[in-house]
Coordinates of C-alpha atoms and ligand atoms in Angstrom, one line a residue:
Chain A
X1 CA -48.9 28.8 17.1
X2 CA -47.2 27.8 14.2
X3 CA -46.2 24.6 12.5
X4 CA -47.9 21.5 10.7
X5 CA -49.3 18.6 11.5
X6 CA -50.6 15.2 10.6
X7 CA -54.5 14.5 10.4
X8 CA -54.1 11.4 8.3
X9 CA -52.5 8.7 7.5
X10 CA -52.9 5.3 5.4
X11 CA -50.7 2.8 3.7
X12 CA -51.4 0.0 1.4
X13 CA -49.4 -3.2 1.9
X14 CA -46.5 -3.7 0.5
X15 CA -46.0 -6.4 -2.4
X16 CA -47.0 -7.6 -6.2
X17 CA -50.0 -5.5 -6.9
X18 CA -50.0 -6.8 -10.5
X19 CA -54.3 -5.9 -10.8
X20 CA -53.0 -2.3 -10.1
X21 CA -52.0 0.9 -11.8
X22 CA -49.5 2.9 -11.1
X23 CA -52.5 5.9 -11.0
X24 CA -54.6 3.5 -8.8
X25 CA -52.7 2.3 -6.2
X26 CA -51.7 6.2 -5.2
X27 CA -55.3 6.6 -5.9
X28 CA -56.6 4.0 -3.0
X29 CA -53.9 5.4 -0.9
X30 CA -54.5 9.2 -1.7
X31 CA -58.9 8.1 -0.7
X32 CA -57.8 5.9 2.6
X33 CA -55.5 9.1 4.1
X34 CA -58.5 11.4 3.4
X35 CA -61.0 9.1 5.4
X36 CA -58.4 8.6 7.9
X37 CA -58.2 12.7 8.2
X38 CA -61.9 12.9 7.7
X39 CA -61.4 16.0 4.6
X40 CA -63.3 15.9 1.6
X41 CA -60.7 18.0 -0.7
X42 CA -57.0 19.2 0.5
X43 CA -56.2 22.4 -1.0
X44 CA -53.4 20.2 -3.0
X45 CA -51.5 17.1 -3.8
X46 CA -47.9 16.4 -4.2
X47 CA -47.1 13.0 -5.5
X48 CA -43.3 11.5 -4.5
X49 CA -42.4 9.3 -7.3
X50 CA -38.9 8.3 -8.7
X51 CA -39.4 5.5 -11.5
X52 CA -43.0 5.8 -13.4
X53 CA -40.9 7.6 -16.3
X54 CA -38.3 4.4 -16.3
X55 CA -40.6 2.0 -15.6
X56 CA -44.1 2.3 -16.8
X57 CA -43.7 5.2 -18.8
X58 CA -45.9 7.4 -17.4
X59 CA -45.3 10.8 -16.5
X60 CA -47.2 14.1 -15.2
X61 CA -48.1 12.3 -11.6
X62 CA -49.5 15.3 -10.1
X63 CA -52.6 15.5 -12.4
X64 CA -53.1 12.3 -13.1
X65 CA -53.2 10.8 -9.5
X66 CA -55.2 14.2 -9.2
X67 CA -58.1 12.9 -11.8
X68 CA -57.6 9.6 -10.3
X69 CA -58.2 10.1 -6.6
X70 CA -61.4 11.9 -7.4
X71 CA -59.5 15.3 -6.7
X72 CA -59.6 16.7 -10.4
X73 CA -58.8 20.5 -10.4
X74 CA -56.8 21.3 -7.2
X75 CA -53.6 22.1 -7.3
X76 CA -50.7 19.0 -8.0
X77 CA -47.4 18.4 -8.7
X78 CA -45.0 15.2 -8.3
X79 CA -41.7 15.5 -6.6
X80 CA -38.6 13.5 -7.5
X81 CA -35.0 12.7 -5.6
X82 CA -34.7 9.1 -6.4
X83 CA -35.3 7.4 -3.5
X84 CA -36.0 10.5 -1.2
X85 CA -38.4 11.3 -3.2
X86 CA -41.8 10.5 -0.3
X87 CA -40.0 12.8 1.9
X88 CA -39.1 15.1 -0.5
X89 CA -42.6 16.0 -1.2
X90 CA -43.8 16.3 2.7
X91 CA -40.8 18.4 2.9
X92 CA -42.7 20.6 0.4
X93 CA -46.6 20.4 1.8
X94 CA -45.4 21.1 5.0
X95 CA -43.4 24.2 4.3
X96 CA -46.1 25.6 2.3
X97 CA -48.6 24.6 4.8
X98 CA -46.5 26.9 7.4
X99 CA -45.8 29.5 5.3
X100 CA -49.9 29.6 5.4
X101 CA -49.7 29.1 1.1
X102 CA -52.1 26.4 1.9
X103 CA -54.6 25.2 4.4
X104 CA -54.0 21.7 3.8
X105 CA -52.2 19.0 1.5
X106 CA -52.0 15.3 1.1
X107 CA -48.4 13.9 0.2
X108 CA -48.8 10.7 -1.6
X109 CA -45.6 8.2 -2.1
X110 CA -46.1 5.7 -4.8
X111 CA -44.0 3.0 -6.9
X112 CA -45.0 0.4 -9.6
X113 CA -41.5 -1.8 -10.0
X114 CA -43.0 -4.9 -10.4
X115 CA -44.3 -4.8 -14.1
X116 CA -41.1 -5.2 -15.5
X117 CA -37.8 -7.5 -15.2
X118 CA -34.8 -7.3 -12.9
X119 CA -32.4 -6.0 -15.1
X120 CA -34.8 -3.4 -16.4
X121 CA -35.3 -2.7 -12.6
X122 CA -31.5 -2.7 -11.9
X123 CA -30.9 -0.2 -14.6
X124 CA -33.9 2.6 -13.4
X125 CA -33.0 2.7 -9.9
X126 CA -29.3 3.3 -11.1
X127 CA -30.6 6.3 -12.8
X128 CA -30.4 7.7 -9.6
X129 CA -26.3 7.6 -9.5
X130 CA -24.2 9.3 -12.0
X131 CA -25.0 8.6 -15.5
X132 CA -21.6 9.0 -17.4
X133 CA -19.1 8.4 -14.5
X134 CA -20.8 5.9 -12.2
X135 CA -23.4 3.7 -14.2
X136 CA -21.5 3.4 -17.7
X137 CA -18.5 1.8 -15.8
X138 CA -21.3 -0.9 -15.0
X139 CA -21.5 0.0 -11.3
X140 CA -25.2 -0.8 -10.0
X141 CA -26.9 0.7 -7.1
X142 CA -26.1 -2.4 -5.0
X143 CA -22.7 -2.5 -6.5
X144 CA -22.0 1.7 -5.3
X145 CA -23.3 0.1 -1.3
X146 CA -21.2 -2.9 -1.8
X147 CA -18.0 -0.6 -2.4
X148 CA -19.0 1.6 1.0
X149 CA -19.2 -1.9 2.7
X150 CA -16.1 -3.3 1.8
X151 CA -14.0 -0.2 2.4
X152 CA -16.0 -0.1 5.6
X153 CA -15.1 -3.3 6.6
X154 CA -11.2 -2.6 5.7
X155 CA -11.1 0.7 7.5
X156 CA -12.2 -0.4 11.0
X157 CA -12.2 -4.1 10.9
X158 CA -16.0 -5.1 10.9
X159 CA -16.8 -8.5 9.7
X160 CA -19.9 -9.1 7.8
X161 CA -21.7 -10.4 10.6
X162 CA -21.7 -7.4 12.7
X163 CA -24.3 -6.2 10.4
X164 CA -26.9 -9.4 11.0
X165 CA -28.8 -7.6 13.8
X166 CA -29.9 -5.1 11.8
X167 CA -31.4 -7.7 9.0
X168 CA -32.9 -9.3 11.9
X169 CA -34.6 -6.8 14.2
X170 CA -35.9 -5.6 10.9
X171 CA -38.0 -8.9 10.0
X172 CA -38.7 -9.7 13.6
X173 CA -40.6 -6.0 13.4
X174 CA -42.0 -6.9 10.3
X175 CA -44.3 -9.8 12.0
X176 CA -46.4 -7.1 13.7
X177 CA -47.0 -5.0 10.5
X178 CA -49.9 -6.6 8.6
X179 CA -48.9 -4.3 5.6
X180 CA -45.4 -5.7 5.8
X181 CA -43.9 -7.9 2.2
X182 CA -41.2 -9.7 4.2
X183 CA -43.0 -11.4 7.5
X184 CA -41.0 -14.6 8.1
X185 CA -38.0 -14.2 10.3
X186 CA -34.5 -14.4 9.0
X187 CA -31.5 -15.7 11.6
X188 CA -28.1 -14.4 11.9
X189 CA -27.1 -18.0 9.9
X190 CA -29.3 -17.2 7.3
X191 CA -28.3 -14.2 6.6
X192 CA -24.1 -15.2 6.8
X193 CA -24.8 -17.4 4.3
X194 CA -27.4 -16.1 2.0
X195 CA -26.1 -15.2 -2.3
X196 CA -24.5 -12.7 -3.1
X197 CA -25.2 -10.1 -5.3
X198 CA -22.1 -7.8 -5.6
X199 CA -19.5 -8.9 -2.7
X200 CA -19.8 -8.1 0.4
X201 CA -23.5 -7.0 -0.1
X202 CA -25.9 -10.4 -0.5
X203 CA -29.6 -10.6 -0.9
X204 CA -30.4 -10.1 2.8
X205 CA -28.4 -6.8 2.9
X206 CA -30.6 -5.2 0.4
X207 CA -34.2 -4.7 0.5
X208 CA -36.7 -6.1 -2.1
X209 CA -38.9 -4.9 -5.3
X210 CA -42.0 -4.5 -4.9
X211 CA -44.7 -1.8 -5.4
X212 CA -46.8 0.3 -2.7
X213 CA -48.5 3.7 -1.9
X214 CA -48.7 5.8 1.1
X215 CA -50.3 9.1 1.8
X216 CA -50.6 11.6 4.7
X217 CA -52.4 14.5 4.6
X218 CA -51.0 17.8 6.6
X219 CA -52.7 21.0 8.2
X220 CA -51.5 23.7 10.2
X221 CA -50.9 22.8 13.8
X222 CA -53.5 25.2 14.9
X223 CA -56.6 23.9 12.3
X224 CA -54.6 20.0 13.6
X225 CA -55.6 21.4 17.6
X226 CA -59.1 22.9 16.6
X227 CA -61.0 19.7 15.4
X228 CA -62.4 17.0 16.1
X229 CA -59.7 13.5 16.6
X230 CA -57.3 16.5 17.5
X231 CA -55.4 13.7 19.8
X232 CA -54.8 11.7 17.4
X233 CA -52.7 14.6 14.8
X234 CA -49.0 14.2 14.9
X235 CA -46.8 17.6 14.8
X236 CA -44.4 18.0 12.7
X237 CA -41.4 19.2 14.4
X238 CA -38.8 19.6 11.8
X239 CA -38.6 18.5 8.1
X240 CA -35.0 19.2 6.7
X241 CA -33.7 18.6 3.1
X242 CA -30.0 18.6 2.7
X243 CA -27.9 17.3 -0.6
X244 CA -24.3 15.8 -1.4
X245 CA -22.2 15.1 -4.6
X246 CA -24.4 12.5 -6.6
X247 CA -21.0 10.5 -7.8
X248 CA -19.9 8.6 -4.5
X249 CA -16.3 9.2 -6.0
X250 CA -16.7 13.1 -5.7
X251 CA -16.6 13.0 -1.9
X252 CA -13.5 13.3 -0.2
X253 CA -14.5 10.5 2.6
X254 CA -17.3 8.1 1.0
X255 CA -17.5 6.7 4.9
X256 CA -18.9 10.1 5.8
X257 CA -22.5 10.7 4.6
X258 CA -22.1 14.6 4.9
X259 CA -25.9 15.2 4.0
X260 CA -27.0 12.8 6.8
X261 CA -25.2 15.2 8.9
X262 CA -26.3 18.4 7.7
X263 CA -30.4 17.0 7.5
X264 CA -30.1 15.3 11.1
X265 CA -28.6 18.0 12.5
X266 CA -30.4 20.8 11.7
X267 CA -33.2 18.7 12.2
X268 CA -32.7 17.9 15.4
X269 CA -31.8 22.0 16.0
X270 CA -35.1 23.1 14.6
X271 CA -36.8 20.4 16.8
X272 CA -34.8 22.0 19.8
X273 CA -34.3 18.2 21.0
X274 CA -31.6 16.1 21.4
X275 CA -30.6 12.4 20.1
X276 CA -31.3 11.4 23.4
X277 CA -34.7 12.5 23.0
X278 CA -36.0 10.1 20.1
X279 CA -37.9 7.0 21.3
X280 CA -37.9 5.2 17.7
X281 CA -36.5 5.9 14.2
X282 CA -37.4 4.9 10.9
X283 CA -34.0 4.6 9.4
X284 CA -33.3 4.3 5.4
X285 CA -32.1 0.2 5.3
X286 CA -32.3 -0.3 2.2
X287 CA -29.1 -1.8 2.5
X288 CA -27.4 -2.7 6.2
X289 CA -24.3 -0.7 5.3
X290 CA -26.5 2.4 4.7
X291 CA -28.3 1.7 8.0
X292 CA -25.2 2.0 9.9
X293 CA -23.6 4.6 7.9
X294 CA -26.6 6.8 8.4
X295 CA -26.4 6.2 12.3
X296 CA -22.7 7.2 12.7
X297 CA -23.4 10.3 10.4
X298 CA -26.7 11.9 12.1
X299 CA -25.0 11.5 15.9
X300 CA -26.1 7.8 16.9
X301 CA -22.8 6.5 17.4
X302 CA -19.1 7.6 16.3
X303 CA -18.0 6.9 13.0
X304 CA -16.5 3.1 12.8
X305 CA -19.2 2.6 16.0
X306 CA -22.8 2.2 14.2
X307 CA -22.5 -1.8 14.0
X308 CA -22.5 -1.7 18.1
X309 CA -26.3 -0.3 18.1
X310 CA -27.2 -3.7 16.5
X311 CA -25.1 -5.8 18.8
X312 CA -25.6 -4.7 21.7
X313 CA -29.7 -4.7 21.2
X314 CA -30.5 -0.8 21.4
X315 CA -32.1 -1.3 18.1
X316 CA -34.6 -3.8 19.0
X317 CA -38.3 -2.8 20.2
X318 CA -37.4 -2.7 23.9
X319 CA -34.0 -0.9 23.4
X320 CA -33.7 3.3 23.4
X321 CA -33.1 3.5 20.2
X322 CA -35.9 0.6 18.1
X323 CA -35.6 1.1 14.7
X324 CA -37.5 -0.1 11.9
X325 CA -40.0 -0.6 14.2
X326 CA -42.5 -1.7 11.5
X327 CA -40.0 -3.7 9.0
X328 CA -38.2 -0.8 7.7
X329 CA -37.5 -0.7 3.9
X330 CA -35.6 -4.5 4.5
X331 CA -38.7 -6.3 5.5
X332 CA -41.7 -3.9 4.9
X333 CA -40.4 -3.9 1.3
X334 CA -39.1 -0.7 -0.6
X335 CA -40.8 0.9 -3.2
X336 CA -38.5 3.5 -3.5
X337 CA -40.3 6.7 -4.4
X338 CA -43.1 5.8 -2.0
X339 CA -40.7 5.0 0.3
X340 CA -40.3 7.7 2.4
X341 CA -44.4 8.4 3.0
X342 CA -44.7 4.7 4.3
X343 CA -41.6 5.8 7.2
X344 CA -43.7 8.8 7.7
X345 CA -46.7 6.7 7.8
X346 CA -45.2 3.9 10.4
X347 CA -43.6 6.8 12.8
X348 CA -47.5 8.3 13.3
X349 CA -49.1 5.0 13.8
X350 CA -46.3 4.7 16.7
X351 CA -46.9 7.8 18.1
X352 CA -50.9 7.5 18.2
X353 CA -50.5 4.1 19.9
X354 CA -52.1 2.3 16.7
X355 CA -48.6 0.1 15.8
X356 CA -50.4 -3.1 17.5
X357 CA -48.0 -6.2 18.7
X358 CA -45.3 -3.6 17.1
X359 CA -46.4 -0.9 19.5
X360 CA -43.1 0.7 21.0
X361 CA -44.1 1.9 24.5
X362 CA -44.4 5.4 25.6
X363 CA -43.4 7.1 22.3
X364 CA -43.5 10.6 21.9
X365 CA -40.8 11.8 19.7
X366 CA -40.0 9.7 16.1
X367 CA -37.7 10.3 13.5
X368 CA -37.8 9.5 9.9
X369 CA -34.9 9.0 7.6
X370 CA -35.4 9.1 3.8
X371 CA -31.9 8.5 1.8
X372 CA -31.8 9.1 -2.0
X373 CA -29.0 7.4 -3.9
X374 CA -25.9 7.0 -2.2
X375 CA -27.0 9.7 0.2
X376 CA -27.0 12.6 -2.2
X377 CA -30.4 13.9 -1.1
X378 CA -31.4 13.1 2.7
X379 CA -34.8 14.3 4.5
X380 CA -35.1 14.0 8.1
X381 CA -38.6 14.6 10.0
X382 CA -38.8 14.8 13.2
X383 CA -42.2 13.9 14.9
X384 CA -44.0 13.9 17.8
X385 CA -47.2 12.8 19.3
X386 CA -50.3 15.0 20.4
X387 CA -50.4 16.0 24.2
Chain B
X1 CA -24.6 5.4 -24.5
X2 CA -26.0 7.7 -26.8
X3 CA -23.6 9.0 -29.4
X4 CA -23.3 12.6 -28.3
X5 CA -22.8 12.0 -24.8
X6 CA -20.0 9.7 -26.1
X7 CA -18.1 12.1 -27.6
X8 CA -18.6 14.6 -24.8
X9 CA -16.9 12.6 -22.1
X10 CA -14.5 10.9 -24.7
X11 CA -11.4 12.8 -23.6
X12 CA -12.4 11.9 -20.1
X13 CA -12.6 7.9 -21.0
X14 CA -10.0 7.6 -23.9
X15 CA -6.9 10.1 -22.0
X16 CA -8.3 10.8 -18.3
X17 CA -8.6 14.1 -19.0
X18 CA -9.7 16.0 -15.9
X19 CA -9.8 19.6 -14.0
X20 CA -7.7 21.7 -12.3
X21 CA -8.7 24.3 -10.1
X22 CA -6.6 26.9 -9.4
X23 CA -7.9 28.7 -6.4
X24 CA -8.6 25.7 -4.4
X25 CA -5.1 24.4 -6.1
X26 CA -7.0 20.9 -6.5
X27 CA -7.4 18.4 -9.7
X28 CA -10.9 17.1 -10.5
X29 CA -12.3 14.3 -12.2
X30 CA -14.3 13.5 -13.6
X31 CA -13.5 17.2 -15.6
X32 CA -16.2 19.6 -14.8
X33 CA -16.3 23.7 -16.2
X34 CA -16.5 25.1 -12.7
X35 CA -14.8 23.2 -9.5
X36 CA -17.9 22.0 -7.1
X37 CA -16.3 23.2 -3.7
X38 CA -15.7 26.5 -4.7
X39 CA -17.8 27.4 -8.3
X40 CA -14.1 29.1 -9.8
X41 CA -13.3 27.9 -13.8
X42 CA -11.1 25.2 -14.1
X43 CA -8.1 24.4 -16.6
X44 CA -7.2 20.8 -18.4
X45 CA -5.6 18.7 -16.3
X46 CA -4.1 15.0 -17.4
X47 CA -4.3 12.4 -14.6
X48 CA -1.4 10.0 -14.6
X49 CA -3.7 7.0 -14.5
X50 CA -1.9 5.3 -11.4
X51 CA -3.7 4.9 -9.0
X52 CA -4.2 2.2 -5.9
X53 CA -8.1 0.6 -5.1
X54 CA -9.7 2.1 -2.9
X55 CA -12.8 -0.4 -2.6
X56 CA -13.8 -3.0 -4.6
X57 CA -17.0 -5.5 -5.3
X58 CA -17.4 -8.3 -7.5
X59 CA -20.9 -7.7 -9.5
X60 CA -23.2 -11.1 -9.5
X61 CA -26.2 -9.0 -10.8
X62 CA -25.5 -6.5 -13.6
X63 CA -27.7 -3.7 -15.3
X64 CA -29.1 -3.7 -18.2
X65 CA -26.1 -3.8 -20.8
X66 CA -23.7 -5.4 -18.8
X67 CA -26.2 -8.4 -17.5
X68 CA -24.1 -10.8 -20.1
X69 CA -21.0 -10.1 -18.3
X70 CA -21.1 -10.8 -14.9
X71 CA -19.6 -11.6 -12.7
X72 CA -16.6 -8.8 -13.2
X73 CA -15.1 -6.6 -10.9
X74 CA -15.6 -2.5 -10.2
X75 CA -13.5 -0.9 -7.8
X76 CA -13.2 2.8 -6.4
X77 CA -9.7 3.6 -7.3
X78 CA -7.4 6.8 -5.8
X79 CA -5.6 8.1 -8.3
X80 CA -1.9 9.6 -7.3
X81 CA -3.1 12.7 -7.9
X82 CA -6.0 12.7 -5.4
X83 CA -9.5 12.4 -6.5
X84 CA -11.4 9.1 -6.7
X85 CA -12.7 7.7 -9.5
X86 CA -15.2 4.6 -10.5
X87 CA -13.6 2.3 -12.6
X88 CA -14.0 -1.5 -13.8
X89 CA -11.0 -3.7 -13.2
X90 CA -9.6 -5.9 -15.4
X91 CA -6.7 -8.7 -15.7
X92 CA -7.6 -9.8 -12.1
X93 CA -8.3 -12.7 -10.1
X94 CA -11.3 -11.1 -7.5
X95 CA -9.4 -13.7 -5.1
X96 CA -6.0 -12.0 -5.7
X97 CA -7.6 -8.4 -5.3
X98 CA -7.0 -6.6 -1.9
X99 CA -7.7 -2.9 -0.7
X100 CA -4.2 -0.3 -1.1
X101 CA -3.0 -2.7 -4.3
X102 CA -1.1 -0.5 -7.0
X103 CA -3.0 -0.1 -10.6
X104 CA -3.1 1.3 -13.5
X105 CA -4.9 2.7 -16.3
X106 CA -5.5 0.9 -19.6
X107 CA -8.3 1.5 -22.2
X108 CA -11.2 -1.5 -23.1
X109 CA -14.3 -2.5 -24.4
X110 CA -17.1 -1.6 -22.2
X111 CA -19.7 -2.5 -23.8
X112 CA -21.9 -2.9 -26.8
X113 CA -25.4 -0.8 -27.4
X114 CA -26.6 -3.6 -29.7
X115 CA -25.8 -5.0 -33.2
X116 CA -27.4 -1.2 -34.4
X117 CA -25.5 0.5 -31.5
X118 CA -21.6 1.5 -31.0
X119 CA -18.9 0.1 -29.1
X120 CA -18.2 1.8 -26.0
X121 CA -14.7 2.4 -25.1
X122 CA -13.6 3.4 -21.8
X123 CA -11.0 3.5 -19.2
X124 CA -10.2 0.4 -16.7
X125 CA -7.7 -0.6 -14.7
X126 CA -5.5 -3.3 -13.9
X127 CA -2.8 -4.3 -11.5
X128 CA 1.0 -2.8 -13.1
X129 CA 2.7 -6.1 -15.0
X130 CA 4.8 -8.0 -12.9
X131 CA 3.4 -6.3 -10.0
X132 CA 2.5 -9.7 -8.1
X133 CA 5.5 -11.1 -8.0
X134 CA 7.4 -8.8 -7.0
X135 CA 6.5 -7.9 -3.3
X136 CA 7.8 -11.5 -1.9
X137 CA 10.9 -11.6 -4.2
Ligands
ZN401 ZN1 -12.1 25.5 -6.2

């Protein structure tokens, strides 16, 4: 039988890990995935990362989380696409674990954002939009959402507060994920009236700083079903990469996120399932309009439709569709390159049954979301639980 | 802004200069050697610079290099001639600004890259003169 799998799983939690390198914290996460998966040494070690060169000046991830972790010598590289990087890199493992170029690989997702000061931080994530046509007119990576948001608004008449469920679901999740930044809860009131950062989009429509590492390590589905803890392996039922124009302004309809489209559908063709089908997704909120946007694009809900989901509760934990089940990047906290690997991460502890009070019941089948920039790079996985 | 990516995308900034492809008969811009939808070579093409906004946002928090000037105003604008383009306005009131409002092109300040540094000019865009009154007579 062919296919991948995943033997294990860890994630640090989520915050100001000032006593912490960069190298270290992917290091404790890259040593607690291994335990977790019971494997000495993975045949290699992709590291998803999309600020250390901005921010701490550090390049060359792959060997130096390599030496770090204790794993000098194998095989290691670190994938970037900005904040799709996490997935990026299982995208990779997994495909060259199937192709049967490896035996096995850990993926590690890790970002250090916290060291330095908020414009500094403002300016590196915009790396990730256009450099000459985008972030030398001044536009920010909040301000590029805030423009989807506003024209989103105008085009189907959506007020601001159709988008409070989703800020709310997301902290209520977050009090049942001990690794979680953001546990406190946040009302719809709260959130009407918190600052604003680039109008419409205010603090509680983005997702915070902070820094974090992830890690899973994945085998081939038949080495997964042949050892020992074989029930608690994950399959991996479809990992899709798909791209768009970087520049927002080279699309012909900014509404429609054509690379969710192509990754979630595919996706969900390789999977041989249907939307129907998912019991929980990890969507990419870094900021409520991309939450919605995302929805509408990979077949949730029709375009103009996505704000419903929230409204009418089919997002919360007892709904058909609970996303975010574990904070999501809002409340959990968004380190953006490790981003991706914690959504992995979150989707496996749901389908072993290990998500405690934030246990959704009966899953089987998760999907993951990674976004990178203004949806220029998009990864969907597709998981689903052992039998 | 580093001086030699400056003066690569000045005809871009200073005149609007963009790209016209002739198999897919459709202007680009920003200008790029080969059109993105279908890889064929483009020509010159010189955008009118009117335009109407297309979005907008009021920046509280800027990035490094524009932090000083907040709070000012970006917008996506549709230029006449098709494409969209990112673009700071200027001359506004954000209270006055509303989605489908005529502008046009003018050329500012940007920025500065530091007392060493150079002054970055650029397109922006602004509502046409006399525009505001006109509509309710
Ligand atoms: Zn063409």
């Amino acid at each position: 039988m062919g296919g991948s799998a995943i033997i294990g799983a860890a994630e640090l939690p989520v915050g100001e890990h000032w006593m912490k390198s960069l190298a270290e914290l992917a290091a404790d996460a890259v040593r607690a995935a291994l335990r977790d998966a019971g494997l000495d040494r993975p045949d290699a070690l992709f590291v998803g990362n999309m600020l250390s060169g901005e921010l701490t000046a550090q390049q060359h991830l792959g060997a130096l989380v390599a030496d770090h972790a204790g794993l000098a010598g194998i095989e290691a590289v670190r994938v970037e696409a900005a904040c799709a990087s996490g997935a990026a890199a299982l995208r990779i493992a997994s495909a060259m674990v199937e192709a049967g170029v490896l035996d096995t690989a850990i993926v590690v997702g890790v970002e250090k954002m916290t060291d330095r000061s908020g414009p500094d931080v403002t300016a590196a994530l915009a790396s990730a939009a256009d450099a000459d046509f985008e972030v030398d007119q001044g536009l920010s990576f909040v301000a590029l959402n805030a423009l989807l948001m506003r024209r989103y608004m105008h085009e189907y008449g959506v007020s601001h507060a159709a988008f409070a469920p989703f800020v709310t679901n997301a902290h209520e999740n977050a009090l049942g994920n001990e690794n979680a930044m953001l546990r406190f809860r946040v009302s719809a009131e709260a959130f009407g009236e918190a600052k604003m950062i680039a109008d419409p989009v205010n603090l509680l429509d983005s997702a915070p700083i902070c820094d974090g590492a992830a890690a899973v390590v994945v085998a081939s589905r038949q080495r997964a079903e042949g050892r020992r803890g074989a029930s608690r392996a994950v399959g991996i039922r479809a990992c899709v990469s798909a791209t768009d124009t970087v520049a927002l302004h080279d699309r012909s309809d900014p509404l429609r996120l054509a690379a969710v489209a192509r990754s979630a559908g595919r996706a969900f063709e390789t999977a041989g399932i249907g939307r129907d089908d998912i019991d929980l997704l990890e969507a990419h909120d870094a900021f409520s309009i991309m939450t919605v946007l995302s929805l509408e694009a990979s077949g949730f809900a029709p375009g103009g439709a996505g704000t419903h989901l929230g409204e009418s509760g089919v997002i919360a934990r007892g709904g058909s569709l609970p996303i975010s089940t574990l904070g999501g990047l809002k409340a959990r906290g968004h380190p953006v390159g490790a981003t991706g690997v914690y959504q992995i991460v979150e989707a496996v502890r749901q389908l072993r049954g290990e998500a405690g009070p934030a246990q959704v019941a009966n899953a089987r089948l998760a999907m993951a979301q990674n976004i990178g920039g203004s949806a220029a790079t998009v990864v969907t996985t597709i998981l689903e639980a052992a039998d | 802004m580093d001086g030699a990516r400056q003066w690569r995308t000045r005809a871009a900034r200073y005149s609007l200069l963009g790209a016209y492809c002739g198999r897919c008969d459709k202007p680009e811009f920003p200008p790029r050697p080969r059109c993105p939808r279908c890889g064929h070579e483009t020509t010159e093409f010189a955008f009118s610079g009117r335009g109407t906004v297309y979005s907008y946002s009021v920046v509280r928090q800027g990035p490094d290099g524009f932090a000083d000037q907040v709070p000012y105003v970006v917008a996506l604008v549709a230029l006449e001639e098709g494409p969209l383009l990112a673009a700071q306005l200027t001359d506004v009131e954000p209270g006055e600004l509303r989605i489908g409002q005529p502008v046009e092109m003018v050329t500012r300040r940007l920025r500065d890259d530091g007392p060493q540094g150079t002054v970055l000019y650029s397109y922006k865009f602004r509502p046409p003169r006399g525009w505001q009154t006109a509509p309710s007579g």
